[in-house]
């Protein structure tokens, strides 16, 4: 990177030469593709009519680089995962960067390179972008937002309103890896570990279910984790979600960190997992499809939906056979985890 | 607004109940439209094929409310103006909010209401959204990003590559009002004035030129102002932009503030103006069309494009007949102006 200075200055956001150089030398250079033209006000896209999907996400993770990813790859995967669980393939992204004055230019470039690589791996093109530079002390380093356009590919209907009593709940892999990896990377707890974030694209997983009949609904359990996804399902359907604790995959080191810090892994964010609701007779088919797909080796059937009879929307059947209500997350903030 | 607290807390960003209430009670309530469903991962849109426009912008203006607008209306107009100058009509927006812990909930609601009203006036629907809450001291209050999808409506080709030697440059109204209105609203200079920002939609202006033959290119002169727009034209075309100073509209109070503070109004941001490049024989037609359109009463032909012969890309012919080079903006930051 040939920026005059090695740190971002307010002049990199003022609309003049420095801003143009920042955009050309960092963003446009690494994100180059035939849909991106930094001299136009709006990109011209060809899209297939009435099956368009549209989604957006903001990214504030701290630290910006963590085991298994960066805020750059996360910004690609977060938004494209939302398109994927809606049944689509991602096509285009826009990118907003809010950069704090004084931010290290080399770190910005590493992040943009990671973002560009992640987009290229998915065949997704960044077609529009904007940068703003924030005065020192008003920015927290770097925030990103991405907005994605995709095309619906799932042949049938998908949605919360497709869910029926008796349906099975599946998860594509262990929960909580992302949140714990980010927490440990902050080094504020004096804990060290080998835990990598699960951050990544779920597209291989959602595509694996495209030909499986009986798929009702998918969601990626990000902020608020598995329990928050379950509460969304319960609230929308009026059904009760019963999770079968021994079947919910949690890596032993993740459980160990949770035990030490007092977190419940079922509330912790994943960034590369999918929760799927399947017709009961289709659950095994879906499980096999996931186990054969990249990232799905530890997939499991973890629960079912039933008419309410335990006085709570989401409950965990424990190893000992007891039932523990899992309340909706309230005041347990883990800021800047995603 | 019935949020439990009158200030935003970290728990409003954690994926649980408080976050759901914030989204339901502030964002979804005010932005309600048939394309917005806060329970889906991605919105389903119907779009007309191959004439799609896509643009994004971030918003960091300080103060968040200023004479003539708020960061909410600015977030609608900024992105839809980019679609408008590209020759399109805006259809859909996504919205990202980065909210600092402790932010006043009533102010957030006023801003969202202003955003919703601006979108409704344009017939634009917010179809996707995301909120993140930033720990106190890491956020600067509120940042927004919007990404817009529009449809190309201009019948001919528009773009920098359509510009020819001899073309005329027009501006739709006085320059610098937005930047000066925001600066005065900060009250850090001890100056008071009646200057309102020009922030608003340029759609009536861009639509007014839709049937005017000879339109080559349009741009909204935001960050870096008129001079930065002129430099972009010069860089892309290899031509020289000569601005005729007596014809460039600047309101007397804007000029007075610039004289006091040492700013050049030609470098100051507008948020509701259009610069258009026209074939010379079409300039009068375009000028009449603008003067008859809302917001175009003070439109003017302000310059022309010529082969380089003054040793600079952008120059100002002054009232006395001299020629002053207008360098590309470098280190003159006006942070958080837009």
XYZ file of C-alpha atoms in Angstrom, chain A residues 10-11 13-20 39-47 49-60 82-83 85-86 93-96 98 127-132 134-135 137-140 143-145 147 149 152 160 218-220 223-224 228 235 328-333 335-336 338, chain B residues 10-11 13-20 39-47 49-60 82-83 85-86 93-96 98 127-132 134-135 137-140 143-145 147 149 152 160 218-220 223-224 228 235 328-333 335-336 338:
150
model
C -9.366 12.704 8.472
C -8.234 13.836 5.026
C -12.495 10.940 4.237
C -12.898 14.442 2.813
C -13.732 13.712 -0.811
C -10.376 14.847 -2.187
C -7.145 13.293 -3.349
C -6.301 11.300 -0.219
C -9.743 9.731 -0.162
C -9.454 8.823 -3.816
C -16.316 6.372 -10.698
C -20.066 5.787 -10.914
C -22.724 6.846 -8.452
C -24.615 3.591 -8.807
C -23.617 0.230 -10.239
C -25.643 -1.274 -13.069
C -26.659 -4.877 -12.384
C -28.436 -7.573 -14.354
C -30.740 -9.551 -12.095
C -36.575 -10.637 -12.163
C -38.825 -11.705 -9.358
C -36.666 -14.052 -7.273
C -34.365 -11.460 -5.730
C -33.203 -11.641 -2.105
C -31.898 -8.595 -0.207
C -30.202 -8.547 3.189
C -27.885 -6.363 5.265
C -25.663 -6.702 8.318
C -23.306 -4.522 10.354
C -19.993 -5.698 11.791
C -18.261 -4.435 14.929
C -28.400 -14.534 5.563
C -29.068 -14.918 1.834
C -30.425 -19.523 4.861
C -33.220 -17.727 3.012
C -22.478 -7.003 -2.120
C -22.156 -3.362 -1.180
C -19.582 -2.387 1.436
C -19.558 0.497 3.916
C -16.411 3.531 8.997
C -20.468 -3.733 -6.684
C -20.817 -0.596 -4.546
C -18.964 0.919 -1.621
C -18.509 3.940 0.601
C -15.939 4.975 3.201
C -16.248 7.465 6.027
C -14.408 9.248 11.908
C -12.532 11.653 14.198
C -12.185 8.746 19.742
C -15.489 8.494 17.862
C -14.937 5.273 15.986
C -13.782 2.201 17.871
C -16.951 -0.824 11.581
C -18.222 -2.415 8.383
C -21.654 -2.927 6.879
C -25.705 -5.378 1.939
C -28.330 -9.152 -3.323
C -33.699 -17.436 -4.592
C -41.346 -19.621 9.692
C -33.293 -22.293 8.070
C -31.553 -19.693 10.213
C -27.964 -18.960 11.180
C -26.273 -12.964 18.084
C -28.126 -14.635 20.927
C -32.531 -16.878 20.308
C -42.764 -16.902 18.849
C -35.207 -15.252 26.052
C -31.855 -13.503 26.425
C -32.106 -10.247 28.330
C -29.333 -8.442 30.083
C -26.288 -10.524 29.262
C -24.462 -8.466 26.740
C -20.654 -6.507 22.935
C -18.751 -6.443 19.659
C -19.968 -9.910 15.598
C -25.674 -2.855 25.284
C -28.503 -5.337 25.839
C -27.750 -5.185 20.689
C -27.366 -8.712 22.050
C -29.888 -10.611 19.968
C -32.383 -11.066 22.808
C -35.593 -9.502 24.000
C -34.408 -5.899 24.325
C -33.008 -5.948 20.828
C -36.242 -7.342 19.472
C -38.509 -12.015 10.901
C -36.790 -13.016 7.658
C -33.078 -13.256 6.976
C -33.444 -11.768 3.513
C -36.251 -9.834 1.878
C -37.799 -11.131 -1.333
C -37.976 -8.459 -4.044
C -39.414 -8.283 -7.533
C -37.127 -6.316 -9.841
C -34.287 -7.581 -14.904
C -31.312 -5.924 -16.451
C -31.779 -2.246 -15.617
C -30.989 -2.413 -11.917
C -28.947 0.260 -10.110
C -27.166 -0.367 -6.801
C -25.524 2.189 -4.531
C -24.485 2.649 -0.912
C -23.528 5.463 1.431
C -22.532 5.909 5.077
C -23.705 8.781 7.292
C -21.848 10.326 10.223
C -26.823 8.582 -6.063
C -29.410 6.421 -7.824
C -27.974 11.090 -10.741
C -27.208 7.710 -12.306
C -33.276 0.623 0.730
C -31.469 -1.345 3.383
C -30.586 0.396 6.642
C -27.719 -0.232 9.069
C -24.581 1.676 14.670
C -36.708 -3.746 2.903
C -33.789 -4.876 5.097
C -32.085 -3.612 8.215
C -29.616 -4.325 10.976
C -28.711 -2.643 14.250
C -25.530 -2.876 16.275
C -21.480 -0.060 20.381
C -19.969 0.204 23.873
C -16.975 5.715 23.964
C -16.655 3.631 20.811
C -19.487 5.034 18.780
C -19.778 8.786 18.355
C -23.838 6.173 12.388
C -26.115 4.999 9.600
C -25.519 3.283 6.282
C -27.853 0.736 0.386
C -31.696 -0.539 -5.311
C -32.587 2.849 -14.616
C -18.333 10.205 -17.711
C -24.956 13.988 -13.652
C -23.376 13.979 -10.210
C -24.358 15.256 -6.768
C -17.981 15.569 0.008
C -15.393 17.814 -1.612
C -14.207 17.537 -6.441
C -9.654 13.119 -14.613
C -7.838 18.812 -5.897
C -8.801 18.934 -2.224
C -6.090 17.596 0.041
C -5.704 18.341 3.700
C -8.740 20.420 4.518
C -10.930 18.078 6.453
C -15.191 15.706 9.417
C -18.708 14.398 9.997
C -22.307 14.058 5.897
